[in-house]
Amino acid sequence: QHVNNSWFEFIKLTGTRILRNYSNLYLFDVLTNKIIPDKFKELAQLVLDSETKILTSDFVFYSKNKRYDYHLTINPMIIGEKITGLVFTLTNISELKQTEEILKSRNQQLLELSELSSNISSSFNKEEILSMALPKILTILGANQIILFETDDQHENFLLTASVDQSNTNLLFTPNVRILFKNLYNNQMLNDICFFSGSEITEKIIDNQLYSYLTSYKPSSIITIPIKSTDKVSGLFILLFEKVHNFTLQDQQILLLISNQIASAFENSKLYQELHSQINRLTILYDLSKQLTATLDIDQVLEAVFEQSKKFIDFEEFLIHLIDEDKLIISTVLNIKTINQD
């Protein structure tokens, strides 16, 4: 019998023809099943027949490819203890639903970040850290591919170390791209998280080899994240998105947190490897000293020096010379060459 202004706004939103007068029209003739599902006819009848006192439910409809969420409440209109009609109340809860989805997504990201942090801190092996971290970062940010570049020993170049994409979450080690520091976008990539989209990719990725490599994946958006420890850059993450990605402050905070954790993990891994290497060398030297003091045979001494040395020195040729100071003669007493690492 009666409709308010909100009704007209809703009808306009649905794209249905607006009438001046809706009196004596059957509700479900106006709101077809394209707008409200048929099940609500049966539910309304239950309220009308006093089989249920009140009914609430959510439904979704699409207009011009846009989603709208509504909350429907059906109340009986009672006059003199008799149901004389039904009151339909529609509430637009689209923004509420969107906020709810954002909160769920952020909550999931926090859980993923917590798991990532736990995994990273449980290992000192860099390959193991990357195998756990890169697929997780891909999931958290919703990227299509993540690529890792690490600096060389001279800190003059970035070398492609590993990559992971959605179709294959196994870590791929492909060291075949080299980027000079000076070829990065005004060195901005070395200091800050950078976001490029559309034509910016062409304008700002100025290293030819990097540009060719990245554009072979046809990304619409790119995010670069430096890996820094004590103001020293040790690597660079690049995230690729097939669709245009709306880079938010929340994304930046998450990436900064991940970058700091990865940098710390890399530093711990490096320190652990150095410590482990020192312990190995000291153990080898101790074993060698025991062998040298246990024999007077020159051949056994030479063999012991060779066997222990090859445990921590990667060489192609091993020589031991003896010097006769009186005669000023150098004699080669041991010469071993490696062929195919043997």
CSV table of C-alpha atoms in Angstrom, one decimal:
chain,number,residue,atom,x,y,z
A,1,GLN,CA,0.0,0.0,0.0
A,2,HIS,CA,2.8,2.5,0.9
A,3,VAL,CA,6.4,3.0,-0.2
A,4,ASN,CA,8.9,5.7,0.9
A,5,ASN,CA,11.7,7.6,-0.9
A,6,SER,CA,14.2,4.9,-0.2
A,7,TRP,CA,12.0,2.5,-2.2
A,8,PHE,CA,12.2,4.7,-5.3
A,9,GLU,CA,16.0,4.9,-4.9
A,10,PHE,CA,16.2,1.1,-4.7
A,11,ILE,CA,13.9,0.7,-7.7
A,12,LYS,CA,16.1,3.1,-9.7
A,13,LEU,CA,19.2,1.2,-8.7
A,14,THR,CA,17.8,-2.1,-9.9
A,15,GLY,CA,17.1,-0.6,-13.3
A,16,THR,CA,13.4,-1.4,-13.1
A,17,ARG,CA,10.8,1.0,-14.6
A,18,ILE,CA,9.7,3.5,-11.9
A,19,LEU,CA,5.9,4.0,-11.4
A,20,ARG,CA,4.2,6.9,-9.7
A,21,ASN,CA,1.8,4.7,-7.8
A,22,TYR,CA,2.5,1.2,-6.4
A,23,SER,CA,-0.8,0.8,-4.6
A,24,ASN,CA,-2.5,-2.6,-5.1
A,25,LEU,CA,0.5,-4.0,-7.0
A,26,TYR,CA,1.8,-7.4,-6.0
A,27,LEU,CA,5.2,-7.0,-4.5
A,28,PHE,CA,6.9,-9.9,-6.3
A,29,ASP,CA,5.5,-8.7,-9.6
A,30,VAL,CA,7.5,-5.5,-9.1
A,31,LEU,CA,10.6,-7.1,-7.6
A,32,THR,CA,11.2,-10.0,-9.9
A,33,ASN,CA,13.5,-12.9,-9.2
A,34,LYS,CA,16.3,-11.1,-10.9
A,35,ILE,CA,16.3,-8.8,-7.9
A,36,ILE,CA,14.9,-10.8,-5.0
A,37,PRO,CA,15.2,-14.6,-5.1
A,38,ASP,CA,11.9,-16.6,-5.4
A,39,LYS,CA,12.5,-18.2,-2.0
A,40,PHE,CA,11.3,-14.9,-0.4
A,41,LYS,CA,7.8,-15.5,-1.7
A,42,GLU,CA,7.6,-18.7,0.4
A,43,LEU,CA,9.2,-17.0,3.4
A,44,ALA,CA,6.8,-14.1,3.3
A,45,GLN,CA,3.9,-16.5,3.2
A,46,LEU,CA,5.2,-18.2,6.4
A,47,VAL,CA,5.1,-14.8,8.2
A,48,LEU,CA,1.6,-14.1,6.8
A,49,ASP,CA,0.4,-17.5,8.0
A,50,SER,CA,1.8,-16.8,11.5
A,51,GLU,CA,4.2,-19.8,11.2
A,52,THR,CA,7.1,-17.5,12.0
A,53,LYS,CA,7.0,-14.1,13.8
A,54,ILE,CA,9.8,-12.3,11.9
A,55,LEU,CA,12.1,-13.1,9.1
A,56,THR,CA,15.5,-11.7,8.2
A,57,SER,CA,17.8,-12.6,5.4
A,58,ASP,CA,20.6,-11.2,3.2
A,59,PHE,CA,20.6,-11.2,-0.6
A,60,VAL,CA,22.8,-10.0,-3.4
A,61,PHE,CA,22.0,-8.5,-6.8
A,62,TYR,CA,24.1,-7.0,-9.6
A,63,SER,CA,23.4,-3.8,-11.5
A,64,LYS,CA,25.8,-2.7,-14.3
A,65,ASN,CA,28.4,-5.3,-13.2
A,66,LYS,CA,28.4,-3.9,-9.7
A,67,ARG,CA,27.5,-5.9,-6.6
A,68,TYR,CA,24.9,-4.8,-4.1
A,69,ASP,CA,24.3,-6.4,-0.7
A,70,TYR,CA,20.9,-6.0,1.0
A,71,HIS,CA,19.5,-7.1,4.3
A,72,LEU,CA,15.7,-7.9,4.1
A,73,THR,CA,13.5,-8.0,7.2
A,74,ILE,CA,9.8,-9.1,6.9
A,75,ASN,CA,7.6,-8.1,9.9
A,76,PRO,CA,3.9,-8.8,10.2
A,77,MET,CA,1.6,-5.8,10.5
A,78,ILE,CA,-0.9,-6.7,13.3
A,79,ILE,CA,-4.1,-4.8,13.9
A,80,GLY,CA,-6.5,-6.2,16.6
A,81,GLU,CA,-4.4,-9.3,17.1
A,82,LYS,CA,-4.8,-10.1,13.4
A,83,ILE,CA,-2.2,-10.0,10.6
A,84,THR,CA,-3.4,-7.5,8.1
A,85,GLY,CA,-0.2,-7.1,6.1
A,86,LEU,CA,3.5,-7.4,5.9
A,87,VAL,CA,6.2,-4.7,6.3
A,88,PHE,CA,9.3,-5.3,4.1
A,89,THR,CA,12.4,-3.4,5.2
A,90,LEU,CA,15.4,-3.3,2.9
A,91,THR,CA,18.8,-2.1,4.2
A,92,ASN,CA,21.8,-1.5,1.9
A,93,ILE,CA,24.7,-3.3,3.7
A,94,SER,CA,27.1,-3.1,0.7
A,95,GLU,CA,29.6,-0.9,2.5
A,96,LEU,CA,29.3,-3.1,5.7
A,97,LYS,CA,30.0,-6.2,3.6
A,98,GLN,CA,33.0,-4.6,1.9
A,99,THR,CA,34.4,-3.6,5.3
A,100,GLU,CA,33.8,-7.1,6.5
A,101,GLU,CA,35.7,-8.6,3.6
A,102,ILE,CA,38.6,-6.1,4.1
A,103,LEU,CA,38.8,-7.0,7.8
A,104,LYS,CA,38.8,-10.8,6.9
A,105,SER,CA,41.5,-10.2,4.3
A,106,ARG,CA,43.6,-8.2,6.7
A,107,ASN,CA,43.1,-10.8,9.4
A,108,GLN,CA,44.2,-13.5,7.0
A,109,GLN,CA,47.2,-11.4,6.1
A,110,LEU,CA,48.2,-11.1,9.8
A,111,LEU,CA,47.9,-14.9,10.2
A,112,GLU,CA,50.1,-15.4,7.1
A,113,LEU,CA,52.6,-12.8,8.4
A,114,SER,CA,52.8,-14.6,11.8
A,115,GLU,CA,53.4,-17.9,10.1
A,116,LEU,CA,56.0,-16.4,7.8
A,117,SER,CA,57.8,-14.8,10.7
A,118,SER,CA,57.8,-18.1,12.6
A,119,ASN,CA,59.1,-20.0,9.5
A,120,ILE,CA,61.9,-17.5,8.8
A,121,SER,CA,63.2,-17.5,12.3
A,122,SER,CA,63.3,-21.3,12.5
A,123,SER,CA,66.0,-21.7,9.9
A,124,PHE,CA,69.6,-20.4,9.2
A,125,ASN,CA,69.6,-21.9,5.7
A,126,LYS,CA,69.1,-19.2,3.0
A,127,GLU,CA,67.6,-21.6,0.4
A,128,GLU,CA,65.2,-23.0,3.0
A,129,ILE,CA,64.2,-19.5,4.1
A,130,LEU,CA,63.5,-18.5,0.6
A,131,SER,CA,61.6,-21.7,-0.2
A,132,MET,CA,59.3,-20.9,2.8
A,133,ALA,CA,59.1,-17.1,2.4
A,134,LEU,CA,58.6,-16.4,-1.3
A,135,PRO,CA,55.4,-18.5,-1.9
A,136,LYS,CA,54.0,-17.0,1.3
A,137,ILE,CA,54.7,-13.4,0.2
A,138,LEU,CA,53.0,-14.2,-3.1
A,139,THR,CA,49.9,-15.3,-1.2
A,140,ILE,CA,49.8,-12.4,1.2
A,141,LEU,CA,50.1,-9.7,-1.4
A,142,GLY,CA,48.0,-11.5,-4.1
A,143,ALA,CA,50.8,-11.1,-6.7
A,144,ASN,CA,51.3,-13.3,-9.8
A,145,GLN,CA,55.0,-13.6,-9.5
A,146,ILE,CA,57.8,-12.7,-7.1
A,147,ILE,CA,61.5,-12.4,-8.2
A,148,LEU,CA,64.5,-12.0,-5.9
A,149,PHE,CA,67.8,-10.3,-6.9
A,150,GLU,CA,70.8,-10.4,-4.6
A,151,THR,CA,73.9,-8.3,-4.6
A,152,ASP,CA,77.2,-9.7,-5.7
A,153,ASP,CA,80.3,-9.8,-3.4
A,154,GLN,CA,81.4,-6.4,-4.7
A,155,HIS,CA,78.0,-4.8,-4.2
A,156,GLU,CA,78.1,-3.5,-7.7
A,157,ASN,CA,75.4,-5.7,-9.4
A,158,PHE,CA,72.1,-7.3,-8.7
A,159,LEU,CA,72.0,-11.0,-9.7
A,160,LEU,CA,68.8,-12.8,-10.3
A,161,THR,CA,68.7,-15.5,-7.6
A,162,ALA,CA,65.2,-17.0,-7.5
A,163,SER,CA,61.6,-16.7,-8.6
A,164,VAL,CA,58.2,-18.1,-7.8
A,165,ASP,CA,54.8,-17.7,-9.6
A,166,GLN,CA,51.3,-18.8,-8.9
A,167,SER,CA,51.4,-21.6,-11.4
A,168,ASN,CA,54.5,-23.1,-9.8
A,169,THR,CA,55.1,-22.4,-6.1
A,170,ASN,CA,58.4,-24.3,-6.2
A,171,LEU,CA,61.4,-22.1,-5.9
A,172,LEU,CA,63.3,-21.6,-9.2
A,173,PHE,CA,66.9,-20.6,-9.1
A,174,THR,CA,67.8,-18.9,-12.4
A,175,PRO,CA,71.0,-16.8,-12.1
A,176,ASN,CA,71.0,-15.3,-15.6
A,177,VAL,CA,70.1,-11.6,-15.2
A,178,ARG,CA,72.6,-9.0,-14.0
A,179,ILE,CA,71.7,-5.4,-13.2
A,180,LEU,CA,74.1,-2.6,-12.5
A,181,PHE,CA,73.3,-0.4,-9.5
A,182,LYS,CA,73.6,2.7,-11.6
A,183,ASN,CA,70.9,1.4,-13.9
A,184,LEU,CA,68.2,1.3,-11.3
A,185,TYR,CA,65.6,4.1,-11.3
A,186,ASN,CA,67.7,7.0,-9.8
A,187,ASN,CA,68.7,4.5,-7.1
A,188,GLN,CA,65.3,5.0,-5.6
A,189,MET,CA,64.7,1.3,-5.7
A,190,LEU,CA,67.7,0.8,-3.4
A,191,ASN,CA,66.1,3.1,-0.7
A,192,ASP,CA,62.3,2.8,-0.9
A,193,ILE,CA,59.5,0.6,-1.8
A,194,CYS,CA,58.5,1.6,-5.3
A,195,PHE,CA,55.2,1.1,-7.2
A,196,PHE,CA,55.0,1.2,-11.0
A,197,SER,CA,51.9,0.8,-13.1
A,198,GLY,CA,51.0,1.0,-16.8
A,199,SER,CA,53.3,3.3,-18.8
A,200,GLU,CA,55.5,4.0,-15.7
A,201,ILE,CA,57.0,0.5,-16.1
A,202,THR,CA,58.4,1.6,-19.5
A,203,GLU,CA,59.5,5.0,-18.2
A,204,LYS,CA,61.2,4.0,-15.0
A,205,ILE,CA,62.6,0.5,-15.4
A,206,ILE,CA,65.6,1.8,-17.4
A,207,ASP,CA,67.8,-1.3,-17.3
A,208,ASN,CA,67.3,-2.9,-20.7
A,209,GLN,CA,67.9,-6.5,-19.5
A,210,LEU,CA,65.6,-6.1,-16.5
A,211,TYR,CA,62.9,-4.4,-18.6
A,212,SER,CA,63.0,-7.2,-21.1
A,213,TYR,CA,62.8,-9.8,-18.4
A,214,LEU,CA,59.9,-8.2,-16.5
A,215,THR,CA,57.9,-7.3,-19.6
A,216,SER,CA,58.0,-10.8,-20.9
A,217,TYR,CA,55.5,-11.5,-18.2
A,218,LYS,CA,53.3,-8.6,-19.3
A,219,PRO,CA,52.6,-7.1,-15.8
A,220,SER,CA,50.2,-4.3,-15.3
A,221,SER,CA,51.7,-3.3,-12.0
A,222,ILE,CA,55.1,-3.8,-10.4
A,223,ILE,CA,56.3,-3.3,-6.8
A,224,THR,CA,60.0,-3.3,-5.9
A,225,ILE,CA,61.1,-3.8,-2.3
A,226,PRO,CA,64.8,-3.3,-1.2
A,227,ILE,CA,66.2,-5.8,1.4
A,228,LYS,CA,68.3,-3.7,3.7
A,229,SER,CA,70.3,-4.4,6.9
A,230,THR,CA,72.0,-1.6,8.7
A,231,ASP,CA,71.5,0.7,5.7
A,232,LYS,CA,73.3,-1.8,3.4
A,233,VAL,CA,71.3,-3.2,0.5
A,234,SER,CA,71.6,-7.0,0.1
A,235,GLY,CA,68.8,-7.7,-2.3
A,236,LEU,CA,65.7,-6.6,-4.1
A,237,PHE,CA,62.3,-8.2,-4.3
A,238,ILE,CA,60.1,-7.5,-7.4
A,239,LEU,CA,56.4,-8.4,-7.3
A,240,LEU,CA,54.5,-8.6,-10.6
A,241,PHE,CA,50.7,-8.3,-11.0
A,242,GLU,CA,48.9,-9.2,-14.1
A,243,LYS,CA,46.0,-6.9,-13.2
A,244,VAL,CA,46.4,-3.3,-12.1
A,245,HIS,CA,47.0,-3.4,-8.3
A,246,ASN,CA,45.8,-0.6,-6.0
A,247,PHE,CA,48.9,-0.1,-3.8
A,248,THR,CA,47.7,0.9,-0.3
A,249,LEU,CA,49.4,2.1,2.9
A,250,GLN,CA,48.6,-1.3,4.4
A,251,ASP,CA,50.5,-3.0,1.5
A,252,GLN,CA,53.5,-0.7,2.2
A,253,GLN,CA,53.5,-1.5,5.9
A,254,ILE,CA,53.3,-5.3,5.2
A,255,LEU,CA,56.1,-5.1,2.7
A,256,LEU,CA,58.3,-3.1,5.0
A,257,LEU,CA,57.7,-5.6,7.8
A,258,ILE,CA,58.5,-8.6,5.4
A,259,SER,CA,61.6,-6.8,4.0
A,260,ASN,CA,63.0,-6.2,7.5
A,261,GLN,CA,62.3,-9.9,8.5
A,262,ILE,CA,64.0,-11.2,5.4
A,263,ALA,CA,67.0,-8.9,5.8
A,264,SER,CA,67.4,-10.0,9.4
A,265,ALA,CA,67.1,-13.7,8.3
A,266,PHE,CA,69.7,-13.2,5.6
A,267,GLU,CA,72.1,-11.6,8.1
A,268,ASN,CA,71.6,-14.4,10.6
A,269,SER,CA,72.1,-17.0,7.9
A,270,LYS,CA,75.3,-15.3,6.8
A,271,LEU,CA,76.6,-15.1,10.4
A,272,TYR,CA,75.7,-18.7,11.0
A,273,GLN,CA,77.5,-19.9,7.9
A,274,GLU,CA,80.6,-17.9,8.8
A,275,LEU,CA,80.5,-19.3,12.3
A,276,HIS,CA,80.0,-22.8,11.0
A,277,SER,CA,82.8,-22.4,8.5
A,278,GLN,CA,85.2,-21.2,11.2
A,279,ILE,CA,84.3,-24.2,13.4
A,280,ASN,CA,85.0,-26.5,10.5
A,281,ARG,CA,88.3,-24.9,9.7
A,282,LEU,CA,89.4,-25.1,13.4
A,283,THR,CA,88.3,-28.8,13.5
A,284,ILE,CA,90.3,-29.6,10.3
A,285,LEU,CA,93.4,-27.8,11.7
A,286,TYR,CA,93.1,-29.7,15.0
A,287,ASP,CA,92.8,-33.0,13.1
A,288,LEU,CA,95.8,-32.1,10.9
A,289,SER,CA,97.9,-31.2,13.9
A,290,LYS,CA,97.2,-34.5,15.5
A,291,GLN,CA,98.1,-36.4,12.3
A,292,LEU,CA,101.4,-34.4,11.8
A,293,THR,CA,102.5,-35.1,15.4
A,294,ALA,CA,101.7,-38.8,15.0
A,295,THR,CA,104.1,-39.6,12.2
A,296,LEU,CA,107.6,-38.9,10.9
A,297,ASP,CA,107.0,-40.3,7.5
A,298,ILE,CA,107.2,-37.4,4.9
A,299,ASP,CA,104.8,-39.1,2.5
A,300,GLN,CA,102.2,-39.5,5.3
A,301,VAL,CA,102.7,-35.9,6.3
A,302,LEU,CA,102.2,-34.7,2.7
A,303,GLU,CA,99.1,-36.8,2.3
A,304,ALA,CA,97.6,-35.5,5.5
A,305,VAL,CA,98.1,-31.9,4.5
A,306,PHE,CA,96.5,-32.5,1.2
A,307,GLU,CA,93.5,-34.5,2.5
A,308,GLN,CA,92.7,-31.9,5.2
A,309,SER,CA,93.3,-28.9,3.0
A,310,LYS,CA,90.9,-30.0,0.3
A,311,LYS,CA,88.1,-30.0,2.9
A,312,PHE,CA,88.0,-26.2,3.2
A,313,ILE,CA,89.9,-25.0,0.1
A,314,ASP,CA,88.4,-25.3,-3.4
A,315,PHE,CA,91.4,-25.5,-5.7
A,316,GLU,CA,92.3,-26.7,-9.2
A,317,GLU,CA,95.9,-27.5,-8.4
A,318,PHE,CA,97.6,-28.3,-5.1
A,319,LEU,CA,101.4,-28.0,-4.8
A,320,ILE,CA,103.9,-28.4,-2.0
A,321,HIS,CA,107.4,-27.1,-2.5
A,322,LEU,CA,110.5,-27.7,-0.3
A,323,ILE,CA,113.2,-25.0,-0.3
A,324,ASP,CA,116.9,-25.9,0.2
A,325,GLU,CA,118.2,-22.6,1.7
A,326,ASP,CA,121.8,-23.7,1.4
A,327,LYS,CA,121.6,-24.6,-2.3
A,328,LEU,CA,118.8,-22.1,-3.0
A,329,ILE,CA,116.8,-24.9,-4.7
A,330,ILE,CA,113.0,-25.3,-4.8
A,331,SER,CA,111.8,-28.9,-5.1
A,332,THR,CA,108.2,-29.8,-5.8
A,333,VAL,CA,107.3,-32.8,-3.6
A,334,LEU,CA,103.6,-32.9,-4.3
A,335,ASN,CA,101.5,-31.8,-7.3
A,336,ILE,CA,97.9,-32.7,-7.6
A,337,LYS,CA,95.5,-31.4,-10.2
A,338,THR,CA,91.7,-31.7,-10.1
A,339,ILE,CA,89.9,-33.0,-13.2
A,340,ASN,CA,86.1,-32.8,-13.1
A,341,GLN,CA,86.3,-32.1,-9.4
A,342,ASP,CA,88.3,-35.3,-8.8
